[in-house]
Amino acid sequence: MPNLRFTEKALSDWMRGQADASEIVISSRVRVARNLQHLPFPLLATRQQSEEVLKRLTGIPSDHLQSFGTFYTVELDHIDPLDKRVLVEKHLISPNLANESQHGAVILSEDESVSIMINEEDHLRIQCLYPGFQIRQAWEKASSIDDKFEEYIDYAFDDKHGYLTSCPTNVGTGLRASVMMHLPALVMTQQINRILSAVSQVGLTVRGIYGEGSEAIGNLFQISNQITLGQTENEIIDNLHSVVLQIIEHEKNARTRLMNDSRLRITDRIKRSYGILSYAEVMDSKEAGQRLSDVRLGVDLGILEGPSIPVMNELNVMTQPGFLQKTYGHDMNTEERDIYRAKLIRETLGKR
Amino acid sequence: MLCQECGKRPATLHFTKIVNGEKTEFHFCESCAREKGEMIPGTSGGFSIHSLLSGLMDIDMAGKGAASSAKAAQSLRCEECGMTYSQFSKIGRFGCSSCYKYFGSRLDPLFKRVHGSTVHVGKLPKRGGSKIQAKRKIDGLKLELQQRIHEEEFEEAAKLRDQIRTLEKELSEQ
């Protein structure tokens, strides 16, 4: 099956790229929501209508998107539940597309940096991912892919409300820009709540790493715009950009302060986590998230020499339930997963 | 819902805590949550954006005061997909792009609350967007015209007025 390639490796090729501020900002992502004219949104579409949406959107000549890479179409009905789960864990599709869509599909670029979802909450959702802090680049790419689709597709658009979407929270630009940040020092120094509530007052929102309703595991936070109407795309991106820059500054200051005031305690904590990850026989996902966060911080601060940041990113995905089961090739209950998770981490850390 | 801690302020943070498999639900206002250090962003436990939205729409109704106007709104119906306004206010999502047209200005208070605005100013589709682009340009020129008049720069103002006329003529001929 050609589509399995996307679920075999934990780390997408795009994540291997080097980028600015990649020790605090892990990745940047832009999602653009669009709908086709004269067809009901996926919520109310009949199977036939959903099929038509799928046909029209995948019917675009394949060389039309060539300048953005080689693309593969994966229909969700044609892959097994475990592969779906892995695609979600890699952020290549949303949980909604995996579980609730009708004739849902995703068009993925070879390096997995572009993911075009069909029949999610909206007919078309174009998503672009970049390593590190490159939110502007992500928007520019998503916007040019949007232009390519528009050459063939009549979008639902009106003068007053802009691009029409199923959910009123996306109307206008249909743009959701988000930045994934690792903020352990702000969490340790208990400044995080203050900063997060300040963020929500400037039209931004904070989520866990797997989107709406998910928990912040391993000190990873997703900062994204809340407002999509009444601001231009550039204003939205600039606003997010400047807030993220400030959060990076705060995190850096907090790290410096931690190192000045409690170097021994921090070093101890990081090395303990490294030790536990290297030798533990059982590891639940929450503990893994926290300890991996400690180790990542240790690498950033120069307390630990390795593993490299790409390996840390890889571990974050590899230790997710779906990927674990994919790696070891069978279904597991929670206890089994905890055992295999510990094994996988031990082996990965031991190798380097 | 009021905050379960102080019972005074409205609860704005809702989350579920699971300790040794035992579930507990919490509803706090922001200041109590901060005090307790319980504010966990992104944690929600069945509290979705859509239920939040329908809550907002109820406020709009209550704000209008008149029960009759609320009733009139509830009976609005999208002729294209058949979704009624009352269904929309329950699920918080539109059925099709025509819902925007049929629910019309009813939606403005909601957009205002969610986005602080009711009008799109961002990207336009390349095809079909040229008219809007021209309109936007005219609006911008009109604003400038007002300013010139205010500053008594009448010569400049006359030029702008002619420019606006030409553009408006072009637009109506399209």
XYZ file of C-alpha atoms in Angstrom:
526
model
C 0.000 0.000 0.000
C 1.625 3.245 -1.140
C 0.041 5.360 1.585
C 1.706 3.466 4.401
C 4.916 5.402 3.827
C 3.403 8.249 5.823
C 2.895 6.130 8.897
C 6.203 4.260 8.948
C 8.539 6.999 10.087
C 7.854 9.018 13.219
C 9.636 12.141 12.100
C 8.398 13.914 8.985
C 11.189 15.046 6.668
C 10.134 18.669 7.049
C 10.924 18.431 10.792
C 14.585 17.749 10.042
C 15.115 21.241 8.688
C 17.109 23.671 10.778
C 15.429 26.892 11.781
C 15.696 29.918 14.029
C 14.682 29.634 17.673
C 14.031 25.924 17.186
C 15.032 25.176 20.765
C 11.907 26.942 22.053
C 9.612 27.042 19.026
C 9.304 23.502 17.771
C 7.149 24.062 14.720
C 4.939 26.557 12.924
C 1.689 25.689 11.249
C -0.897 27.471 9.145
C -4.301 26.143 8.227
C -6.645 27.741 5.707
C -10.324 26.734 5.543
C -12.247 26.923 2.275
C -15.573 25.627 0.976
C -17.015 24.987 -2.459
C -19.915 27.031 -3.746
C -23.392 25.491 -3.983
C -22.647 22.402 -1.893
C -23.678 22.018 1.759
C -20.882 21.915 4.330
C -19.695 18.400 5.316
C -21.919 18.543 8.418
C -25.067 18.326 6.248
C -23.698 16.856 3.019
C -25.122 13.573 1.778
C -22.676 10.777 0.926
C -23.128 11.641 -2.705
C -22.359 15.315 -2.163
C -19.277 14.475 -0.112
C -18.151 12.211 -2.892
C -18.566 15.035 -5.365
C -16.461 17.347 -3.189
C -13.772 14.701 -3.015
C -13.881 14.163 -6.781
C -13.677 17.841 -7.586
C -10.837 18.557 -5.186
C -8.773 15.522 -6.138
C -9.629 16.033 -9.809
C -7.242 18.944 -10.082
C -4.440 17.976 -12.506
C -1.596 16.489 -10.498
C 1.072 18.634 -12.173
C -0.795 21.725 -10.984
C 0.640 21.449 -7.482
C 4.018 20.155 -8.651
C 5.928 23.293 -7.652
C 5.113 22.396 -4.021
C 6.391 18.833 -4.258
C 5.070 15.411 -5.121
C 1.646 14.705 -3.668
C -0.144 11.526 -2.666
C -3.861 11.213 -1.985
C -4.943 9.034 0.924
C -8.619 8.243 1.320
C -9.453 7.689 4.960
C -11.932 4.917 4.162
C -9.108 2.920 2.597
C -6.672 2.796 5.523
C -6.914 1.015 8.830
C -7.666 2.724 12.146
C -4.101 2.424 13.419
C -2.708 4.282 10.392
C -5.307 6.990 10.944
C -4.178 7.322 14.515
C -0.537 7.650 13.506
C -1.419 10.365 10.968
C -3.155 12.254 13.788
C -0.173 11.798 16.104
C 2.066 13.263 13.404
C -0.309 16.242 13.043
C -0.869 15.346 9.392
C -4.631 15.057 9.825
C -7.067 16.210 12.484
C -8.855 13.814 14.854
C -12.100 15.049 13.303
C -11.031 13.970 9.806
C -9.839 10.603 11.110
C -12.955 9.733 13.073
C -15.967 11.590 11.784
C -15.523 12.417 8.128
C -17.516 11.059 5.241
C -15.449 10.511 2.097
C -12.636 12.173 3.990
C -9.239 12.297 2.344
C -5.884 13.928 2.688
C -3.470 15.014 -0.019
C 0.024 14.821 1.458
C 3.286 16.109 0.078
C 6.193 13.692 0.055
C 8.063 15.493 2.867
C 4.754 15.788 4.788
C 5.055 19.573 5.057
C 1.778 20.092 3.196
C -1.409 18.347 4.192
C -4.613 19.142 2.333
C -7.650 17.769 4.124
C -10.879 17.122 2.265
C -14.312 16.849 3.888
C -13.155 17.792 7.348
C -15.393 20.363 9.069
C -14.969 22.360 5.868
C -14.649 20.997 2.333
C -11.018 22.000 2.041
C -8.389 22.665 4.656
C -4.898 23.472 3.490
C -2.264 22.978 6.145
C 1.436 23.869 5.901
C 4.000 22.895 8.509
C 7.473 24.317 9.047
C 10.150 23.492 11.616
C 10.988 26.168 14.184
C 9.615 29.657 14.084
C 8.657 30.214 10.431
C 5.032 31.228 10.645
C 5.244 33.785 7.798
C 6.736 31.230 5.427
C 3.969 28.810 6.353
C 1.296 31.391 5.556
C 2.886 32.331 2.227
C 3.019 28.727 1.121
C -0.556 27.993 2.235
C -1.744 31.112 0.434
C -0.105 30.135 -2.845
C -1.546 26.626 -2.644
C -4.913 28.276 -1.989
C -4.430 30.313 -5.200
C -3.719 27.116 -7.135
C -6.971 25.536 -5.960
C -8.888 28.695 -6.703
C -7.911 28.487 -10.355
C -10.085 25.390 -10.581
C -12.611 25.747 -7.763
C -15.336 28.323 -7.082
C -15.075 29.095 -3.392
C -17.966 30.046 -1.133
C -17.159 33.699 -0.532
C -19.142 36.860 0.085
C -18.194 40.518 0.170
C -19.071 41.066 3.773
C -18.038 37.875 5.511
C -15.151 36.768 3.329
C -14.532 33.028 3.020
C -17.567 31.230 4.416
C -16.910 28.377 6.819
C -18.983 25.865 8.703
C -17.983 27.211 12.109
C -18.500 30.927 12.789
C -15.114 31.007 14.529
C -13.300 30.503 11.202
C -15.221 32.852 8.923
C -13.447 35.668 7.075
C -9.885 34.664 6.428
C -10.413 31.005 7.395
C -6.906 31.278 8.767
C -5.565 29.530 11.830
C -1.894 30.127 12.445
C -0.281 28.281 15.301
C 3.108 27.903 16.835
C 4.160 24.990 19.017
C 6.326 26.079 21.933
C 8.291 24.231 24.588
C 8.060 26.319 27.752
C 9.464 24.289 30.683
C 11.094 27.192 32.513
C 7.909 29.264 32.491
C 6.046 26.256 33.893
C 8.677 25.584 36.582
C 8.766 29.203 37.693
C 4.937 29.287 37.695
C 4.748 32.222 35.333
C 2.936 30.265 32.680
C -0.637 30.982 33.783
C -0.030 34.689 33.913
C 1.420 34.678 30.437
C -1.250 32.445 28.995
C -4.084 34.565 30.300
C -2.365 37.673 28.923
C -2.127 35.922 25.564
C -5.870 35.295 25.534
C -6.509 39.007 25.919
C -4.874 39.863 22.607
C -7.020 37.609 20.449
C -4.813 34.523 20.744
C -5.498 31.185 22.331
C -3.448 28.415 23.898
C -4.060 24.720 23.435
C -2.412 21.416 24.151
C -0.374 19.818 21.414
C -3.213 17.894 19.815
C -5.508 20.856 19.327
C -8.865 21.769 20.731
C -9.545 20.142 24.063
C -6.198 18.416 24.399
C -3.935 18.632 27.402
C -0.578 20.366 27.546
C 1.739 17.384 27.787
C 5.473 17.760 28.254
C 5.300 21.546 28.603
C 4.316 21.865 24.952
C 1.873 24.635 24.143
C 0.194 25.636 20.926
C -0.353 29.369 20.556
C -2.773 30.369 17.796
C -4.986 33.187 16.586
C -8.608 33.210 17.687
C -9.864 36.014 15.470
C -10.373 35.360 11.750
C -12.724 38.196 10.787
C -11.928 41.920 10.595
C -8.152 41.500 10.424
C -6.045 40.887 7.352
C -3.995 37.707 7.158
C -0.837 39.733 7.565
C -2.159 41.422 10.698
C -3.051 38.023 12.147
C 0.401 36.626 11.372
C 2.205 39.738 12.645
C 0.207 39.735 15.866
C 1.010 36.086 16.538
C 4.621 36.626 15.515
C 5.213 39.470 17.936
C 3.517 37.707 20.845
C 5.538 34.544 20.249
C 8.743 36.598 20.177
C 7.842 37.984 23.592
C 7.070 34.547 24.996
C 10.446 33.300 23.684
C 12.091 36.189 25.528
C 10.253 35.344 28.770
C 11.175 31.676 28.473
C 14.835 32.551 27.858
C 14.885 34.874 30.860
C 13.246 32.249 33.040
C 15.870 29.702 31.911
C 18.687 32.088 32.737
C 17.203 32.791 36.138
C 16.732 29.100 36.864
C 20.348 28.438 35.980
C 21.586 31.302 38.147
C 19.405 30.601 41.176
C 19.087 26.851 41.198
C 21.630 25.348 38.842
C 22.193 22.296 41.018
C 18.507 21.468 41.368
C 17.838 21.896 37.646
C 20.871 19.849 36.681
C 19.818 17.161 39.119
C 16.280 17.081 37.780
C 17.431 16.866 34.152
C 19.973 14.122 34.818
C 17.480 12.151 36.910
C 15.004 12.278 34.048
C 17.713 11.184 31.644
C 18.628 8.346 33.951
C 15.050 7.209 34.377
C 14.370 7.322 30.644
C 17.567 5.333 30.033
C 16.729 2.538 32.478
C 12.986 2.445 33.277
C 10.998 -0.690 32.407
C 7.540 0.950 32.579
C 6.726 4.452 31.360
C 3.265 6.011 30.986
C 2.732 8.746 28.404
C 2.425 11.538 30.905
C 5.687 10.713 32.650
C 7.363 10.235 29.285
C 6.162 13.680 28.200
C 7.489 15.317 31.341
C 10.854 13.516 31.356
C 11.406 14.079 27.649
C 10.716 17.748 28.279
C 13.391 17.748 31.016
C 15.896 16.097 28.699
C 15.101 18.526 25.886
C 15.706 21.390 28.290
C 18.957 19.738 29.357
C 20.149 19.641 25.752
C 19.123 23.282 25.196
C 20.989 24.381 28.324
C 24.091 22.382 27.465
C 23.723 20.186 30.558
C 23.340 17.100 28.366
C 25.308 16.529 25.172
C 22.628 14.535 23.429
C 20.254 13.371 22.088
C 19.888 15.842 19.231
C 16.724 17.914 18.880
C 15.474 15.897 15.859
C 15.785 12.727 17.962
C 13.804 14.411 20.749
C 11.111 15.425 18.245
C 11.080 11.880 16.927
C 10.654 10.460 20.430
C 7.690 12.741 21.087
C 5.825 11.137 18.195
C 7.206 7.597 18.614
C 5.983 7.337 22.198
C 2.373 8.123 21.236
C -0.004 5.145 21.573
C -0.757 4.746 17.862
C 2.834 4.885 16.771
C 3.955 2.425 19.448
C 1.449 -0.129 18.229
C 2.503 0.544 14.653
C 6.180 0.048 15.538
C 5.690 -3.211 17.383
C 3.021 -4.409 14.987
C 0.177 -5.345 17.309
C -2.640 -3.948 19.427
C -1.710 -3.253 23.030
C -3.518 -2.360 26.214
C -2.336 0.533 28.355
C 0.034 -1.561 30.473
C 1.653 -3.166 27.474
C 2.053 0.225 25.863
C 3.810 1.539 28.961
C 6.266 -1.359 28.795
C 6.957 -0.946 25.077
C 7.209 2.829 25.448
C 9.923 2.391 28.079
C 11.711 -0.116 25.844
C 11.595 2.153 22.821
C 12.951 5.126 24.753
C 15.732 3.007 26.316
C 16.795 1.710 22.941
C 16.676 5.118 21.274
C 18.708 6.806 24.005
C 21.126 3.896 24.251
C 21.887 4.022 20.559
C 23.338 7.509 20.639
C -22.626 28.802 35.879
C -20.968 30.379 38.880
C -17.502 29.544 40.120
C -17.672 26.606 42.517
C -15.012 28.157 44.725
C -16.159 31.729 45.350
C -19.736 31.373 44.061
C -19.613 35.003 42.964
C -17.962 35.267 39.587
C -19.014 33.254 36.541
C -17.014 30.082 35.974
C -14.930 30.443 32.830
C -12.576 27.481 33.246
C -13.955 23.989 33.120
C -11.865 20.882 33.353
C -11.782 17.294 34.430
C -9.092 15.895 36.647
C -8.355 12.186 36.662
C -6.511 10.861 39.685
C -6.031 7.088 39.872
C -8.888 6.653 37.441
C -11.223 8.815 39.515
C -12.802 11.674 37.614
C -13.576 15.031 39.191
C -15.028 18.025 37.390
C -14.036 21.588 38.191
C -15.659 24.898 37.323
C -13.687 27.942 38.380
C -13.533 31.608 37.625
C -10.161 32.792 36.448
C -8.982 34.353 39.682
C -9.882 31.331 41.843
C -8.272 29.013 39.314
C -5.093 31.035 39.451
C -5.138 30.952 43.233
C -5.527 27.216 43.230
C -2.987 26.824 40.475
C -5.562 24.698 38.700
C -5.619 26.495 35.412
C -4.598 23.946 32.842
C -4.869 25.388 29.362
C -6.481 23.291 26.684
C -8.012 20.911 29.194
C -11.697 20.819 28.661
C -13.536 17.541 29.237
C -16.474 17.747 26.874
C -16.584 21.506 26.835
C -16.467 22.360 23.164
C -16.190 25.567 21.218
C -19.599 24.899 19.754
C -21.382 24.730 23.065
C -19.585 27.917 24.017
C -20.902 29.578 20.873
C -24.473 28.557 21.459
C -24.122 30.055 24.929
C -23.073 33.311 23.318
C -26.100 33.292 21.082
C -28.380 32.861 24.087
C -26.825 35.953 25.617
C -27.589 37.863 22.454
C -31.192 36.780 22.705
C -31.474 37.748 26.337
C -29.836 41.081 25.575
C -32.499 41.865 23.019
C -35.037 41.514 25.816
C -38.048 41.214 23.558
C -39.153 37.598 23.511
C -40.964 38.144 20.242
C -37.805 39.118 18.368
C -36.047 36.072 19.757
C -38.920 33.933 18.601
C -38.802 35.465 15.135
C -35.108 34.652 14.935
C -35.610 31.050 16.007
C -37.989 30.525 13.099
C -35.491 31.802 10.504
C -34.622 29.070 8.062
C -32.017 28.628 5.375
C -33.894 27.862 2.137
C -30.828 26.202 0.644
C -30.013 23.491 3.188
C -33.016 23.693 5.494
C -31.133 24.508 8.681
C -33.115 26.663 11.096
C -31.635 29.373 13.265
C -32.554 27.461 16.393
C -30.666 24.389 15.106
C -27.719 26.605 14.295
C -27.721 28.123 17.757
C -27.667 24.616 19.268
C -24.853 23.106 17.238
C -22.950 26.318 16.548
C -22.204 25.452 12.947
C -23.707 26.487 9.635
C -25.195 23.939 7.240
C -24.138 25.643 4.026
C -22.798 28.921 2.723
C -26.309 30.287 2.122
C -27.060 30.149 5.873
C -24.990 33.336 6.126
C -27.438 35.015 3.757
C -30.644 33.713 5.337
C -29.658 34.389 8.941
C -28.384 37.790 7.819
C -27.794 40.553 10.314
C -28.885 38.226 13.154
C -25.329 37.004 13.031
C -23.648 40.348 13.558
C -23.766 40.321 17.387
C -22.238 36.845 17.353
C -19.409 37.827 14.985
C -18.839 40.953 17.007
C -18.463 38.894 20.150
C -16.221 36.227 18.646
C -14.085 38.383 16.364
C -14.738 41.953 17.483
C -15.769 42.711 13.922
C -18.380 41.829 11.313
C -16.586 42.593 8.048
C -13.871 40.699 6.192
C -10.864 42.801 5.222
C -8.409 40.058 4.235
C -7.589 38.092 1.129
C -9.977 37.996 -1.833
C -10.339 35.257 -4.410
C -8.492 36.227 -7.601
C -11.514 35.444 -9.717
C -14.648 37.326 -8.713
C -12.665 39.353 -6.236
C -11.949 42.274 -8.573
C -15.287 43.956 -7.881
C -14.705 43.873 -4.164
C -11.206 45.134 -4.689
C -12.578 48.118 -6.618
C -15.139 48.756 -3.878
C -12.437 48.685 -1.245
C -10.370 51.127 -3.249
C -13.349 53.489 -3.579
C -14.013 53.280 0.162
C -10.392 54.150 0.847
C -10.512 57.114 -1.541
C -13.729 58.379 0.040
C -12.076 58.354 3.418
C -9.165 60.309 2.019
C -11.586 62.741 0.383
C -13.221 63.480 3.733
C -9.844 64.169 5.222
C -8.828 66.535 2.411
C -12.074 68.474 2.796
C -11.541 68.617 6.516
C -8.080 70.058 5.941
C -9.490 72.420 3.328
C -7.283 71.069 0.553
C -9.985 71.479 -2.023
C -7.859 71.076 -5.100
C -6.722 67.632 -3.980
C -10.280 66.827 -2.916
C -11.632 67.633 -6.393
C -9.084 65.273 -7.939
C -10.116 62.514 -5.569
C -13.795 63.125 -6.273
C -13.209 62.724 -10.016
C -11.191 59.589 -9.433
C -13.994 58.116 -7.309
C -16.566 58.960 -9.993
C -14.542 57.233 -12.693
C -14.083 54.135 -10.562
C -17.751 53.998 -9.620
C -18.728 54.287 -13.263
C -16.364 51.474 -14.187
C -17.760 49.333 -11.419
C -21.387 49.820 -12.435
C -20.551 49.003 -16.049
C -18.887 45.723 -15.161
